[in-house]
Each structure stands twice: as structure tokens, then as C-alpha cells.
C-alpha atoms as one frame of an Amber mdcrd trajectory, in Angstrom:
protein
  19.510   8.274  20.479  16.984  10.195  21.840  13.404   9.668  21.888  10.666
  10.733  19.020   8.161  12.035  21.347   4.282  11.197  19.632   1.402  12.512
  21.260  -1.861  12.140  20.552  -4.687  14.058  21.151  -7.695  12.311  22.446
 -11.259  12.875  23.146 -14.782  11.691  23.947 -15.631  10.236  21.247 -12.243
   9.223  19.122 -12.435   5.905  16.877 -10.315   3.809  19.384  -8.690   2.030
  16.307  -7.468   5.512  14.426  -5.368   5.415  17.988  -4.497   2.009  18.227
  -3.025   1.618  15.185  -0.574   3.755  14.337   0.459   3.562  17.928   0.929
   0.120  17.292   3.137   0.976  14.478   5.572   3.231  16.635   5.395   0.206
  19.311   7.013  -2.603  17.049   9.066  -0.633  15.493  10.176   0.415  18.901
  10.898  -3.469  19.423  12.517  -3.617  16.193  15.485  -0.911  17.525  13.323
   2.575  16.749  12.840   4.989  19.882   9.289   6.774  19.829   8.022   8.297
  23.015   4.198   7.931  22.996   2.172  10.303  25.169  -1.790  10.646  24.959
  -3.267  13.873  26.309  -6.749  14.977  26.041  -7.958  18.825  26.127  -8.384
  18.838  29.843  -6.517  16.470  30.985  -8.937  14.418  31.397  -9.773  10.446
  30.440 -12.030  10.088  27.599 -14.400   7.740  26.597 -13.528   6.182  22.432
 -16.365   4.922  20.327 -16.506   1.935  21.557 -17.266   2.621  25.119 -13.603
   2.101  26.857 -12.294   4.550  28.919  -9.042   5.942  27.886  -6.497   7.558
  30.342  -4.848  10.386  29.205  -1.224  11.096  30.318  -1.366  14.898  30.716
  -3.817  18.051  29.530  -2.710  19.374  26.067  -1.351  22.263  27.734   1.423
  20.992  29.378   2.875  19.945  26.406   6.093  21.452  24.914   8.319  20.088
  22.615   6.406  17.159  20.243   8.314  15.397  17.190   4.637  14.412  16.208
   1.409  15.376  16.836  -1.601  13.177  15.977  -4.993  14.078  15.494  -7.493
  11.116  15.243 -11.371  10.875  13.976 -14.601  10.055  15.147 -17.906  10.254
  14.311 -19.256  13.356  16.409 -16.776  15.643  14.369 -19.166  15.073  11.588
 -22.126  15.240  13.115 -21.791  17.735  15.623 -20.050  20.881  16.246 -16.266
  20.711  16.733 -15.561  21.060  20.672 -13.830  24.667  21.106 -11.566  22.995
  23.639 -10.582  20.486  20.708  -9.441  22.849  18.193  -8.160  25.333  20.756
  -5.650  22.689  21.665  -4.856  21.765  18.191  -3.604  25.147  17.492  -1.564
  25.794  21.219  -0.176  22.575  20.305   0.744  23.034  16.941   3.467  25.606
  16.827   5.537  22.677  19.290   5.381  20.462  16.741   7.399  18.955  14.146
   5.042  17.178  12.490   0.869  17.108  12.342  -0.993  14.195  11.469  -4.561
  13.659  11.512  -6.131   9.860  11.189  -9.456   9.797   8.866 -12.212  12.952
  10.327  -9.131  14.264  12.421  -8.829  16.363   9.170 -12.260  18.323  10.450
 -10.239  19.175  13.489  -7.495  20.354  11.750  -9.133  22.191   9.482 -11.363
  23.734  12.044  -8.501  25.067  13.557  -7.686  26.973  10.102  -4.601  24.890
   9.716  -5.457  23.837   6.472  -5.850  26.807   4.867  -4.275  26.486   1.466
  -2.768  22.915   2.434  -3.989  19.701   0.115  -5.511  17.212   2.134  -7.415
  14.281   2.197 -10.049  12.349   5.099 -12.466   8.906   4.558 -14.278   8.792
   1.416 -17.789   9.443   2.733 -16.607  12.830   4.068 -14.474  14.465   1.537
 -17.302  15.932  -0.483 -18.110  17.680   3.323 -14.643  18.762   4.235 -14.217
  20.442   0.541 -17.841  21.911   1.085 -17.513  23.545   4.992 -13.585  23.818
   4.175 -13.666  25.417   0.812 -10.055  26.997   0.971  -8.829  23.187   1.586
  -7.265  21.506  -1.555  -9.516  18.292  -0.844  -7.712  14.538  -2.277 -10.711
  12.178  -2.371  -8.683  10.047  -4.080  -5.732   9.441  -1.418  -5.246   7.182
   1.263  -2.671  10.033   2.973  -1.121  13.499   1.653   1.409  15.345   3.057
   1.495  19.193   2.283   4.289  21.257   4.422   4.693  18.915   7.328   0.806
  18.193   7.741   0.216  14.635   6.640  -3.909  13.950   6.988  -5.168  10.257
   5.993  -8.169   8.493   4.991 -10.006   5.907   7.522  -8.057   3.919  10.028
  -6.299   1.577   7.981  -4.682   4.270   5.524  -3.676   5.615   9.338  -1.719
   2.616  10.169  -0.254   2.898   5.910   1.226   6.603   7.470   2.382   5.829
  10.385   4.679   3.090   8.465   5.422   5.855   6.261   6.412   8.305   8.801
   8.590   4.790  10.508  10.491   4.505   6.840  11.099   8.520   6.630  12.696
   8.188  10.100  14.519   4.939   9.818  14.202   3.727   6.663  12.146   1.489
   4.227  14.051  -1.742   5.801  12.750  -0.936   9.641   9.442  -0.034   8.070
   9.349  -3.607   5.807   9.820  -4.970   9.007   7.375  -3.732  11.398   5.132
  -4.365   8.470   5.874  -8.377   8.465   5.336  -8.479  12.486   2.421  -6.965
  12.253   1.623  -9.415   9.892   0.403  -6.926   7.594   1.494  -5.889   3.889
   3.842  -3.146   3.264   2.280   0.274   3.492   0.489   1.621   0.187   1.802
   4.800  -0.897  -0.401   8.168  -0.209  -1.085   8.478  -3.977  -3.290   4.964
  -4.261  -7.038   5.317  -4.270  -9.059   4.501  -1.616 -11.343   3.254  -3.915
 -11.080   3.010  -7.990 -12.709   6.407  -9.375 -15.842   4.947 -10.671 -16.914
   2.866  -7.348 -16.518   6.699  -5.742 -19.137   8.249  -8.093 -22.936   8.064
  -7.679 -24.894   6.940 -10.881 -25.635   9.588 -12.634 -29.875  10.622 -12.472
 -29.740  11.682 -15.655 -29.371   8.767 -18.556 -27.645  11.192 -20.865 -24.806
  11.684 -17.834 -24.978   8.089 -17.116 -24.303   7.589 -21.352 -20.783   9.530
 -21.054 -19.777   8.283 -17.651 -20.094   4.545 -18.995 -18.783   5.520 -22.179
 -15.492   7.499 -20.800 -14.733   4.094 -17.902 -15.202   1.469 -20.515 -12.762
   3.470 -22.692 -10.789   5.805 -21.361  -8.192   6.219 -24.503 -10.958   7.333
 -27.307 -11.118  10.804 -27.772 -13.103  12.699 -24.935 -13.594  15.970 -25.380
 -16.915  18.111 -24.058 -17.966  18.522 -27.590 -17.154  15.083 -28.293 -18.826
  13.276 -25.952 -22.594  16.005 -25.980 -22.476  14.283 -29.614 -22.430  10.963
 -28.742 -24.862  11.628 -25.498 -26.832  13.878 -27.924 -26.862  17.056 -25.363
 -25.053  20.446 -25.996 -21.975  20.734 -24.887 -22.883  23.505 -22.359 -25.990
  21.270 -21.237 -23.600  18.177 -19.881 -20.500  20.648 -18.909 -23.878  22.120
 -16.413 -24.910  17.569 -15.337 -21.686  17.242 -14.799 -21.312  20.213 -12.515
 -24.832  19.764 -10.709 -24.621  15.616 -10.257 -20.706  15.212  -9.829 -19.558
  18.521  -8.589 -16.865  18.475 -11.364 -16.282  18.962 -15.018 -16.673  17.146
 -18.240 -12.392  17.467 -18.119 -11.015  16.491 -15.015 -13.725  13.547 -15.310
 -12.122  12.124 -17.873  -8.498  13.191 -16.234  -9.583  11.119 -13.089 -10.289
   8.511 -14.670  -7.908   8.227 -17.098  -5.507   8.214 -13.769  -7.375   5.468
 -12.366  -6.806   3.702 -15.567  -3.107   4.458 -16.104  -2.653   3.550 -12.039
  -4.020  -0.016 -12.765  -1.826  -0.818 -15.646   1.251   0.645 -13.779   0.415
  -2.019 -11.028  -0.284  -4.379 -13.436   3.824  -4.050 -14.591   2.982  -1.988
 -17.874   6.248   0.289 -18.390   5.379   4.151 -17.987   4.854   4.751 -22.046
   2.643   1.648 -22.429   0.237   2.850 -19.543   0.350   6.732 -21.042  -0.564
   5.183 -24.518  -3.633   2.905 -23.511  -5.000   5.176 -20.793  -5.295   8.367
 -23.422  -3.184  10.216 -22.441  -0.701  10.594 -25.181   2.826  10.663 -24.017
   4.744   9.921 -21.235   5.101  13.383 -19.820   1.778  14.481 -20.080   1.150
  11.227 -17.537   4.298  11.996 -15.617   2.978  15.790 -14.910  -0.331  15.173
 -14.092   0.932  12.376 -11.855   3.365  14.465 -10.136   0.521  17.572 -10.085
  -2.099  14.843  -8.134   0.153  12.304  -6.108   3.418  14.106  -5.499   5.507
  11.400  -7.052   6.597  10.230 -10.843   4.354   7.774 -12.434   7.698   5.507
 -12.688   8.252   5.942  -8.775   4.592   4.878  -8.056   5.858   1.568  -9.758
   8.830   1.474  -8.149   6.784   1.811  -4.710   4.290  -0.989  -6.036   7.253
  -3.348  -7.159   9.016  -3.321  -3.979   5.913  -3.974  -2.207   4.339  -7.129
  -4.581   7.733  -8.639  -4.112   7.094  -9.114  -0.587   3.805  -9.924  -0.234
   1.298 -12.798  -1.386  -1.287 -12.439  -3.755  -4.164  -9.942  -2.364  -7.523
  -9.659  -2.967  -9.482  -8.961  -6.058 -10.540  -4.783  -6.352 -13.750  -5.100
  -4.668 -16.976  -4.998  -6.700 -18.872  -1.895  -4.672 -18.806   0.391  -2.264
 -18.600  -0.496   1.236 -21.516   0.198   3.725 -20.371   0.404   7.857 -18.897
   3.061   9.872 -16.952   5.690   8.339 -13.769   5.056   9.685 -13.501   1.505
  10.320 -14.712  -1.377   8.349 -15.435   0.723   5.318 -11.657   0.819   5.061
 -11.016  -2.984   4.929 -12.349  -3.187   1.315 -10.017  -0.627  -0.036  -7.418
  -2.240  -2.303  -4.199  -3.539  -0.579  -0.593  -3.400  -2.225
């Protein structure tokens, strides 16, 4: 069998971790009878120094590159907060083209994207920064709500941990979800959560609303997400006009009165699904009226069928212990590390 050749592409900078991880991944499962190949080359050529102050050696310069099964981008900090090295995203796209697959791990997507290779492409990148990459990037279909998506051979992923949830992912679509179940137990970590669950419930993602009436039909729509919630609906009960909360909603949330209520009617429907409610019973109590209508809008924001979401979380409860409580509020650290460790895990 020949070898799966990964390379990533490092540089001053990187989170160390959105490296370590998934290589980890492609390690054991190399133990386990995979074959990956993993090569780490920097712009230059050059080592690089990771967020935490190592030194990193890097095999080769991008360019000498050639033929790459995958290509992985990771994150860091500085590709937030600074301009995107030239260098960086000039190697992204020589490299791309030799590629089978691109991946990027947490801010990696700002590289990518940079690079104009996510023009038109859904995508998603850590929770803090998705409301930047959708700003700066606007022809980027931006998934806050995703721990990875996969559009057309680009897979991008939230924060580290959601990295190490794709790389299993990309282990099972090589050699299957038995390999992949079992590079999960040596690891001693639970099977990998598909791309479609949160990285955090909708409402721990939102700001409270400034404004009390906005605050009113926020509270009112998450406590009870089956009633009736239309715009004109809810500026009665809120006592606004409709066009004066369609305009709160825009300013405060960036969205509409609409896909509010879709979101988190999703959330809802999401938590009864893992909760074992059949497909019907979680369409019925999360409002949105039938089956299909659920299965569409599931299928139009996660890629798969609400019934193979269960299927996914089934397989994966079966095997694993019970986990921790959904936690009560957002996380505070470093944007892709330890902010990832309170995200729910299946």
C-alpha cells in the first residue's frame, strides 16, 4: 500500500497543538495498520518557532513539494491580529493545485481564505473569529455553528480539538469507521463528533441583547422554541414594530428575526435527537412542523439527514461513558486551545 503523504504547513507563530494533534491521529492509526507519510515544511524552509516558544524543524521549503494526499493548514494567533505573511499564503496557493485534499485547523481558515481559496466554499474557524472571517471574507459561506465542514475537498475546522475530531474523520473516510473507533480508544479519547455539532449551543454563542425589547424575544424564542414565531408575532409580544426588531436584530446579532428562530430551533431539535427522540418527535417539539421541513433544513446547514446525525450520535454513545454536562457559559482563554475543551463531547 502506498503511503498517504500529509504535510503540513508551518510557521512562526502556529498553535503547536493544531499540529500535534491531528498528527497524532495519522501516527496511531499508522500503528493500528494505516500508512500516512507526514512531512512538515514551512514557507522557506526554514524552522519555526509555535506559540509556545519550541522550535520546530521543518522537513523541506513548501516549494519543493509535489504530489500531497493532504495538505494542512494550522492556526495561530498572529493571523488574527496581524497581517497574513505574503510568503504564507503564497505557499498555500503553489501548494494547493498538488493536493488532494486541504485542511485548515481553527484560524488556518484566515490563511486559506487569504489565499482566495474560499471563495464561494462554506466554511467554518473557532467561535471567537467567525463573525471576523465572514466580515474581511464576505464571499465565504461562514458555519459558526460547526466544529468542521467540508465543501469540494476543503475541510476547515474550529479550534484544536474539533482538529483532532477531522483528522479521525479524514482516518474513517480512508480506512473506515472501525480503524477510526480505534485510534479513538488509544488515544483514549471519545469517538470523533460529526462536523454538523455545535461548538457551542446557539444561545451561549449570542451576546445579550442591549436592548430589553431584543433581550424579551431572544428569551422568549430559547425558552420555547415550538410557539409560533413569526416577526409580526413576536414585535407584539416585545411591543416594537415589526420593522423596528427585524432592524435590533440586524444591528445587535447581525441576523434576522427568521433564521434566529431557525438556529435555534436547530439547536433545539439537535438536543432531542441526541437525547434518542425519533426524527418526527424532535420536528414536532422543536417547531418545526414535519419531518421534512427538519430533514431539509438539516441537510441545507450540516450536510447530512437529521436521522444520520442520530445514527452518528448512536454509534458514538454506545462506546463511550457518560460525558459531561453542556457547559453553563462561554469559555474565556486562548482562541484555539482551552476555549475548545468546554465544547460538548459525543
Amino acid at each position: 500500500m502506498t503511503a498517504h503523504r500529509v504535510a503540513f504547513l508551518v510557521f512562526d507563530g502556529m498553535k503547536l497543538l493544531d499540529v500535534s494533534g491531528p498528527a497524532e491521529v495519522f501516527a496511531e492509526a499508522n500503528r493500528l495498520g494505516a500508512r500516512y507519510a507526514l512531512h512538515y515544511a514551512s514557507p522557506s524552509g526554514d524552522p519555526v518557532v509555535t506559540s509556545i516558544g519550541t522550535r520546530l524543524s521543518a522537513h523541506s521549503a513548501a516549494a519543493d513539494l509535489l504530489d500531497i494526499e493532504t495538505l494542512v493548514v494550522p492556526g495561530g494567533d498572529p493571523l488574527v491580529t496581524e497581517p497574513i505573511p505574503p510568503a504564507l499564503t503564497g505557499a498555500v496557493r503553489q501548494l494547493h493545485p498538488h493536493a488532494h485534499r486541504l485542511v485548515s485547523i481553527c484560524t488556518g481558515s484566515f490563511v486559506l481564505a487569504a489565499a482566495g481559496l474560499l471563495s464561494g466554499h462554506r466554511a467554518t474557524t473557532h467561535w471567537r473569529h467567525a463573525q471576523l472571517l465572514a466580515r474581511a471574507y464576505p464571499d465565504v459561506d461562514v458555519e459558526p455553528d460547526s466544529l468542521y465542514v467540508e465543501d469540494r475537498g476543503i475541510f476547515t475546522s474550529a479550534g484544536v480539538t474539533a482538529g483532532i475530531d477531522l483528522a479521525l474523520s479524514l482516518v474513517e473516510h480512508d480506512h473506515g469507521a472501525d480503524l477510526a473507533r480505534d485510534v479513538a480508544r488509544s488515544l483514549v479519547m471519545f469517538m470523533q463528533r460529526p462536523g454538523g455539532q455545535s461548538q457551542f449551543s446557539a444561545p451561549l454563542t449570542l451576546s445579550a441583547p442591549r436592548t430589553p425589547a431584543l433581550r424579551a424575544a431572544t428569551e422568549l424564542v430559547s425558552a420555547q422554541p415550538a410557539l409560533e414565531h413569526s416577526t409580526d408575532t413576536l414585535a407584539v409580544l416585545v411591543g416594537v414594530s415589526p420593522r423596528h426588531l427585524t432592524r435590533l436584530f440586524n444591528t445587535e446579532l447581525g441576523t434576522t428575526p427568521s433564521k434566529f428562530v431557525e438556529r435555534i430551533r436547530m439547536e433545539h431539535a439537535k438536543a432531542l435527537l441526541d437525547a434518542g427522540h425519533n426524527v418526527a418527535q424532535s420536528a414536532r417539539a422543536a417547531g418545526f412542523g414535519s419531518p421534512e421541513t427538519l430533514r431539509r433544513i438539516f441537510v441545507a446547514r450540516l450536510g447530512i439527514s437529521p436521522s444520520q446525525y442520530r445514527a452518528r450520535f448512536a454509534t458514538t454513545h454506545s462506546d463511550t461513558p457518560t460525558h459531561s454536562p453542556r457547559p453553563e457559559g462561554r469559555p474565556h482563554g486562548p482562541s484555539c486551545g482551552a476555549a475548545d475543551a468546554v465544547s460538548v463531547d459525543h
